């Protein structure tokens, strides 16, 4: 009965899953990182949409008596975005180092190289 | 009221340029020609919309509305300033990347 | 890229405004959107623009790596330091009320300081990370 | 009425989006990103009015700014394949 | 539109295009954040997603080249994982309060305190800032630490610093950084990536 | 100042980390790290004593009372985990001095200690907090530093290991965020105590069930529960020695703590086990983990990797204890948290010593090592005894409680559990013995260059400290078992 | 020095315009500090030179601006016509102009003005040579460009 | 010294001396003197406990509480005392013998050898005086581990392989079955203390307790009940004093002692008698007795033959315990002592042959009796004891065991005992007979080089052989101790 109210969530879930799919299916290390950030961004959207109140406005106090959207998810997501960029930066620096060490950023090739070295 | 009407004329005009710019980006055959269409959006499209909005700001916000107008104009100024630089940069990049511009009369786009 | 006059002059004109705008965002976080983090990123973006156009080495002469590195650490100290000061003044950690006689002013001061801490760290970190990426050569 | 404006900007965005997806060259995508940025600026400005919150304009300004820097970074990337080098633009790669 | 972008990201094999589309994705989501009243978040996403992240990805691409090779791996299992995860999530939404509903319990427990009391407890209009810096200031300190950690990590991984500082003094502006900046370890292999210039 | 101990526990290392990052000499950074870790340990001891004396401690950060602000809440469970983490930190850092100077570029050593301390900070932060989102933030602090630290290993595979860990860890963290979001949307709070009350009022709810699932999967990724463990062996194998010793004995433990916290405090015992039937999932996974990973460990030639697989198996023991959903089982789980930290910390430190002198931890390279490094190898044997679970070692205590817990339950599957625990102990004998045989009964390979000597005292003393702790807490386990027992009762909601 | 001071005042004006909180001594104080900091960094970066802060041009530039805007409008309408005409009558062409400006700054202003008017894009500046890409041949027939060149040179003035 | 302290010292003293031995490694004479001296002191100490025990004292020495309710502690009771007496006395002898053997054989790593030897005795004392199952288990494992280096003393691939089998079986059974049984007992009874009359009665159904008994019996892998006997022959690669220690004193006796102690003090004879599995296990033991004897027949290697003989003999004791009546227990307990003395003599002799004549195979021992009369004489006496013929001590224990089977109404088991004795008669007496009456093998180059083994070894051998005879004449002390156990 409240399906209409949930469609939004489903859309965001779909986005999340696309990001997640990129993350786990791709063999390219950079693309994985991009997938990760898409995944995370979509989760953030989901969060923010949970905090939205119909007819609400941004939680910056002003005159009058408007309805404000829930500020708490915003705060959480701000933190999460920062965490996300930190992860991205670290991940990319690892990718650069991996490229220097292996000459490739494809997971399969790296695997082959490791196997070759082990033998 | 006059301001209101005027602002809407501006905004609609801006929208017109934005949409046409978009169409241009789709229709033009190569990246250089598309840059021209892109320029439209940046200059006129954005400009007219922002000016239109700035007329509104005096109406929507009683106190300090003009500050908002100023801010809108600043955005526009910023866009006007950066747009040619970005366009130029892109064109250079494309040239540098050995993308040959199409020359001569061309019929239709390749979209 | 500084040989490109258009970019060079464009950047020269823009950068002060970007910096100023970053500081504006920093100090008006209380009233509008924005705050230490966003300001830090914008501030760093100005330097990144500078480094893009004039080269990382030039940028490093203006803003040595060691300095941005220090900024990254300094911000954490500022933030946690505020907390420690509140401890010393008898409040809980990060309870800004005790910073001034009047809780509201205390909060204001506290928020200002911690935002400054966030700003410093973010700015330092972003520039440092950019330096790291930009100053590396591709291995051939 | 602001909603109309927002929709208009949205249509423009969609058109550009198609270009971004079609390509065909990388530069087309960069171009699309660039226009996209501008349009986001406009969209946010309009949304600000729609919500009656002028604070949104700061946001728009940030977008314009970041977008610009992003484009410059892209150029730099193409130009020298490296973000750090102080390059010479006309002379090609050394 | 977000969905289209995301799907395109999946298909594209040119990493540069991926970077561009990721930027667009970020811009779009920032627009969405604005529409959802999360101005501060949109602000951050704009600065981070479209700005810093894109630049970092570009920086990486500049170092590693931008063509993705064709992968031979099977995509059935990831697809299955994703489908299962997605359906579980969708299942989980069935008891969730509808979108935008003011009656949502989340809006009635802690958040009202922030909205109603912060004006006199903190005294600044931006509630997000007051929550961020005061009510949940400790989280923000953690966040600051996280980025600091990222810096430490990147510095650790990407460079040795002391030697770099000395080479900084030595090398002039025009010569560019000397190649012998400390890179942690010697470069091991030549690599066959093509020219990073696009075409 | 003692009132502020909970927050100082986290803030002192947090303040020290930037300092480490800035100094220019590795030794100074090391000194700072050392002082920090010992201070942390001291605080943790004080906290545990206070909790034992006065019951749970609550600390409102920023002066904002619980659901409004962030709360630090320390009860027996996390006081105990704090002890584990800080103790390992306090032992590993003295040990790290030599090993790090050899394995890491001199210029990077200050940063290394900064990252190390940050990792400690993050782990402590996760442990003390009473706020679910704060958990996530500090989780990231610890994870990011861990990724960087692991990536510092000398082998290039360290990089891929770190990358893999980063991807899986981030997936885990994101899942945790999703779970937290769903809980938030249903209750409007992020405080654990508050959540537990509100969730109980809410009753069965599909959203909460899904949140529960996501949290479980996310945390399981972090704690390398089979089959989500694929990041762990490589990460442990290729990380620098000191890092392996530290992370192996703390990071997964703290993840387990998170699991306990969420299962028992936030969701409540009844929900986790009666409604969600968690034991039905965890038990088989734990059993498979214990068995298959012990089996895999037997066939490893790299001793670090062998122990890494063994770690996955040991985590299986902990999860097994939890999945018994009884006081004894939970006691076993919590005890094994502590005990395994002691065991693996010690063993990985031994391997660090070997690495330091020999430059390799392949079994081949360890042939005849007992003659050249008698103390080191003796430590390995002693740690191995503990891993096997011989009497007078902590490993025995864990096994005791685990088997007791399984015997208390009815049903054929619990006999399987008992059998498996015993069988895998014997498998531990096999893989430990492979090393012992090589070290004691095989001739050393021909040496080139300098002869191999005993590891430096600076490394041996910390190693032996942990080994002796293994024996001390194996011989006199009343302290640990009582703390673990009361912690378990507290988690189960039974008055002690 | 004059440039530095000039930059400072410009920045402060911008600050006040952005801020809008003129009554708060604190914020104005921050403004003063921020401007000073910015100016310091700018001078350290060496961007506050004659190219970065062309304060002597401002007056003449403001006079030039309305004309430029008019040009932009006209050009926009032209390009819009092209885009909307079904046949898409374009004939892209690259030409090289020689500009008459004396300074780099002047040339940049000229080049950017050209780019701003849709239909023409400056793709390169080498010395006083401007390389231009035009959408249609008639966009570069020379008349408007000459006019623009002249006006920009006026803006450049004698500085 | 009070009895409590004596018990503690008895456990601690060898341990201390082990460290002393390690420290004195550079001075072999001092080192060996310390070892032998400690052994002597230990025996006198243990001897001093006999009086108090006979007076009905049961001194306890709690050490510490490991877990709530699970503690480490010592308690002296008759059965343990018996074992301690045997072990401590034989340690003196073995120590003497070992010194001679090791020196005569020029073995490497002697210090390590003697140190672990001492630790093994310490652990054996610990098992003997253990107050509860946990303590017993702990010392039991300690023996396993500290005898491992003794088994693999030579470090050859063969020795390592044997070491693996040794460790594998002993740890498998102890961790796999015994530990489980102990924890289960704790879960059922809530205590692990050894109490007279047992602690398990009434705690669970007979079926459960039957299973528990099986776990205990097989868990004592050192008792070498088939199918867990493989370690024993494998361990024969060790130096002979080790074999003597393993087979006569420490290891195997610890196994059977555990079974006895569990039967008496954990199950209690009354309960044990009602368990179905007791009978069943008794037949397993019987099978082991017969099979062990049969296999012994086929072995030409002397030590291997002795090993299988041991397997067979150990099951006598297990059988005695499982008969669950007084005579069975008394017989079993006494057989610990009797077999210990007998078997150690045999091993001493075997070692002496090895040292003096470098011969391992029985078929090549023809004629050696003439050059080594003392050795083979001792061997003969030891064999008599094992077979159970007068005038050797083994006769008594076999007699009591036979009584036990009769009392239990298990005539079949009595037959088994008889058959086994006959078998052992043949396979053991073959050796001295061959040595004294056969001609030497043709390819043997027996010159003048062969004479009796070093004197220390001879002394040891003689002492044990005489003791065996003495025990026939006066089995009283052991009998009285065992009487105390069953009453």
CSV table of N, CA, C and O in Angstrom, one decimal, chain F residues 175-224:
chain,number,residue,atom,x,y,z
F,175,UNK,N,28.7,-1.8,4.1
F,175,UNK,CA,27.5,-2.6,4.5
F,175,UNK,C,27.2,-2.2,6.0
F,175,UNK,O,26.0,-2.1,6.3
F,176,UNK,N,28.2,-2.0,6.8
F,176,UNK,CA,27.9,-1.5,8.1
F,176,UNK,C,27.1,-0.2,8.1
F,176,UNK,O,26.1,0.0,8.9
F,177,UNK,N,27.5,0.7,7.2
F,177,UNK,CA,26.8,1.9,7.1
F,177,UNK,C,25.4,1.7,6.7
F,177,UNK,O,24.5,2.3,7.3
F,178,UNK,N,25.2,0.8,5.8
F,178,UNK,CA,23.8,0.6,5.4
F,178,UNK,C,23.0,0.0,6.5
F,178,UNK,O,21.9,0.5,6.8
F,179,UNK,N,23.6,-0.9,7.3
F,179,UNK,CA,22.9,-1.4,8.4
F,179,UNK,C,22.6,-0.4,9.4
F,179,UNK,O,21.4,-0.3,10.0
F,180,UNK,N,23.5,0.5,9.7
F,180,UNK,CA,23.3,1.6,10.7
F,180,UNK,C,22.2,2.5,10.2
F,180,UNK,O,21.3,2.9,11.0
F,181,UNK,N,22.2,2.8,8.9
F,181,UNK,CA,21.2,3.6,8.4
F,181,UNK,C,19.8,3.0,8.5
F,181,UNK,O,18.8,3.7,8.9
F,182,UNK,N,19.7,1.7,8.3
F,182,UNK,CA,18.3,1.1,8.4
F,182,UNK,C,17.9,1.1,9.9
F,182,UNK,O,16.7,1.3,10.2
F,183,UNK,N,18.8,0.9,10.8
F,183,UNK,CA,18.4,1.0,12.2
F,183,UNK,C,18.0,2.4,12.5
F,183,UNK,O,17.1,2.6,13.3
F,184,UNK,N,18.8,3.3,12.0
F,184,UNK,CA,18.5,4.7,12.3
F,184,UNK,C,17.1,5.1,11.8
F,184,UNK,O,16.3,5.7,12.5
F,185,UNK,N,16.8,4.7,10.6
F,185,UNK,CA,15.5,5.1,10.1
F,185,UNK,C,14.3,4.5,10.8
F,185,UNK,O,13.2,5.1,10.9
F,186,UNK,N,14.5,3.4,11.5
F,186,UNK,CA,13.5,2.8,12.2
F,186,UNK,C,13.4,3.4,13.6
F,186,UNK,O,12.3,3.2,14.3
F,187,UNK,N,14.5,3.9,14.1
F,187,UNK,CA,14.4,4.3,15.6
F,187,UNK,C,14.7,5.8,15.8
F,187,UNK,O,14.3,6.3,16.7
F,188,UNK,N,15.5,6.3,14.9
F,188,UNK,CA,15.9,7.7,15.1
F,188,UNK,C,17.0,7.9,16.1
F,188,UNK,O,17.3,9.1,16.5
F,189,UNK,N,17.7,6.9,16.4
F,189,UNK,CA,18.8,7.1,17.3
F,189,UNK,C,20.0,6.3,16.9
F,189,UNK,O,19.9,5.4,16.1
F,190,UNK,N,21.2,6.7,17.4
F,190,UNK,CA,22.4,6.0,17.0
F,190,UNK,C,23.1,5.5,18.3
F,190,UNK,O,24.1,4.8,18.2
F,191,UNK,N,22.5,5.8,19.4
F,191,UNK,CA,23.2,5.3,20.6
F,191,UNK,C,22.8,3.9,20.9
F,191,UNK,O,21.7,3.5,20.7
F,192,UNK,N,23.8,3.1,21.3
F,192,UNK,CA,23.6,1.7,21.4
F,192,UNK,C,22.5,1.3,22.5
F,192,UNK,O,21.7,0.5,22.2
F,193,UNK,N,22.7,1.9,23.6
F,193,UNK,CA,21.7,1.6,24.7
F,193,UNK,C,20.3,2.0,24.3
F,193,UNK,O,19.4,1.2,24.5
F,194,UNK,N,20.3,3.2,23.7
F,194,UNK,CA,19.0,3.7,23.3
F,194,UNK,C,18.4,2.8,22.2
F,194,UNK,O,17.2,2.4,22.2
F,195,UNK,N,19.3,2.4,21.3
F,195,UNK,CA,18.8,1.5,20.2
F,195,UNK,C,18.3,0.2,20.8
F,195,UNK,O,17.3,-0.3,20.3
F,196,UNK,N,19.0,-0.4,21.8
F,196,UNK,CA,18.6,-1.7,22.2
F,196,UNK,C,17.2,-1.6,22.8
F,196,UNK,O,16.3,-2.4,22.6
F,197,UNK,N,16.9,-0.4,23.5
F,197,UNK,CA,15.6,-0.3,24.1
F,197,UNK,C,14.5,-0.1,23.0
F,197,UNK,O,13.5,-0.8,22.9
F,198,UNK,N,14.8,0.8,22.0
F,198,UNK,CA,13.9,1.1,21.0
F,198,UNK,C,13.6,-0.1,20.1
F,198,UNK,O,12.5,-0.4,19.7
F,199,UNK,N,14.7,-0.9,19.8
F,199,UNK,CA,14.5,-2.0,18.9
F,199,UNK,C,13.7,-3.1,19.6
F,199,UNK,O,12.9,-3.7,19.0
F,200,UNK,N,13.9,-3.2,20.9
F,200,UNK,CA,13.1,-4.2,21.6
F,200,UNK,C,11.6,-3.8,21.6
F,200,UNK,O,10.7,-4.6,21.4
F,201,UNK,N,11.3,-2.5,21.7
F,201,UNK,CA,10.0,-2.0,21.6
F,201,UNK,C,9.4,-2.3,20.2
F,201,UNK,O,8.2,-2.5,20.1
F,202,UNK,N,10.2,-2.2,19.2
F,202,UNK,CA,9.7,-2.2,17.9
F,202,UNK,C,9.2,-3.6,17.5
F,202,UNK,O,8.3,-3.7,16.7
F,203,UNK,N,9.8,-4.6,18.1
F,203,UNK,CA,9.3,-5.9,17.7
F,203,UNK,C,9.9,-6.4,16.4
F,203,UNK,O,10.7,-5.7,15.8
F,204,UNK,N,9.4,-7.5,15.9
F,204,UNK,CA,9.9,-8.0,14.7
F,204,UNK,C,9.7,-7.1,13.5
F,204,UNK,O,8.6,-6.5,13.4
F,205,UNK,N,10.6,-7.0,12.7
F,205,UNK,CA,10.5,-5.9,11.7
F,205,UNK,C,11.5,-6.3,10.5
F,205,UNK,O,12.6,-6.6,10.8
F,206,UNK,N,11.0,-6.2,9.3
F,206,UNK,CA,11.8,-6.7,8.2
F,206,UNK,C,13.0,-5.8,8.0
F,206,UNK,O,14.1,-6.3,7.7
F,207,UNK,N,12.8,-4.5,8.2
F,207,UNK,CA,13.9,-3.6,8.0
F,207,UNK,C,15.0,-3.9,9.0
F,207,UNK,O,16.2,-3.9,8.6
F,208,UNK,N,14.6,-4.1,10.2
F,208,UNK,CA,15.7,-4.4,11.2
F,208,UNK,C,16.3,-5.7,10.9
F,208,UNK,O,17.6,-5.9,11.1
F,209,UNK,N,15.6,-6.7,10.4
F,209,UNK,CA,16.2,-7.9,10.1
F,209,UNK,C,17.2,-7.8,9.0
F,209,UNK,O,18.3,-8.3,9.1
F,210,UNK,N,16.9,-6.9,8.0
F,210,UNK,CA,17.9,-6.7,6.9
F,210,UNK,C,19.1,-5.9,7.5
F,210,UNK,O,20.2,-6.2,7.1
F,211,UNK,N,18.8,-5.0,8.3
F,211,UNK,CA,19.9,-4.2,8.9
F,211,UNK,C,20.8,-5.2,9.7
F,211,UNK,O,22.1,-5.1,9.6
F,212,UNK,N,20.2,-6.1,10.4
F,212,UNK,CA,21.0,-7.1,11.1
F,212,UNK,C,21.9,-7.9,10.2
F,212,UNK,O,23.0,-8.1,10.4
F,213,UNK,N,21.2,-8.3,9.0
F,213,UNK,CA,22.0,-9.1,8.1
F,213,UNK,C,23.2,-8.3,7.5
F,213,UNK,O,24.3,-8.8,7.5
F,214,UNK,N,22.9,-7.0,7.2
F,214,UNK,CA,24.0,-6.3,6.6
F,214,UNK,C,25.1,-6.0,7.6
F,214,UNK,O,26.3,-6.1,7.3
F,215,UNK,N,24.8,-5.7,8.8
F,215,UNK,CA,25.8,-5.5,9.8
F,215,UNK,C,26.6,-6.8,10.0
F,215,UNK,O,27.8,-6.8,10.1
F,216,UNK,N,25.9,-7.9,10.0
F,216,UNK,CA,26.6,-9.2,10.2
F,216,UNK,C,27.6,-9.4,9.1
F,216,UNK,O,28.8,-9.7,9.3
F,217,UNK,N,27.1,-9.3,7.9
F,217,UNK,CA,28.0,-9.5,6.7
F,217,UNK,C,29.2,-8.5,6.8
F,217,UNK,O,30.3,-8.9,6.6
F,218,UNK,N,28.9,-7.2,7.0
F,218,UNK,CA,29.9,-6.2,7.0
F,218,UNK,C,31.0,-6.5,8.1
F,218,UNK,O,32.2,-6.5,7.8
F,219,UNK,N,30.5,-6.8,9.3
F,219,UNK,CA,31.5,-7.1,10.3
F,219,UNK,C,32.2,-8.4,10.0
F,219,UNK,O,33.4,-8.5,10.3
F,220,UNK,N,31.5,-9.3,9.5
F,220,UNK,CA,32.2,-10.6,9.2
F,220,UNK,C,33.3,-10.4,8.2
F,220,UNK,O,34.3,-11.1,8.2
F,221,UNK,N,33.1,-9.5,7.2
F,221,UNK,CA,34.2,-9.2,6.3
F,221,UNK,C,35.4,-8.7,7.1
F,221,UNK,O,36.5,-9.0,6.8
F,222,UNK,N,35.1,-7.8,8.0
F,222,UNK,CA,36.2,-7.2,8.8
F,222,UNK,C,36.9,-8.3,9.6
F,222,UNK,O,38.1,-8.2,9.9
F,223,UNK,N,36.1,-9.2,10.2
F,223,UNK,CA,36.8,-10.2,11.0
F,223,UNK,C,37.2,-11.4,10.3
F,223,UNK,O,37.7,-12.4,10.9
F,224,UNK,N,37.0,-11.4,9.0
F,224,UNK,CA,37.5,-12.5,8.2
F,224,UNK,C,36.9,-13.8,8.6
F,224,UNK,O,37.5,-14.9,8.7
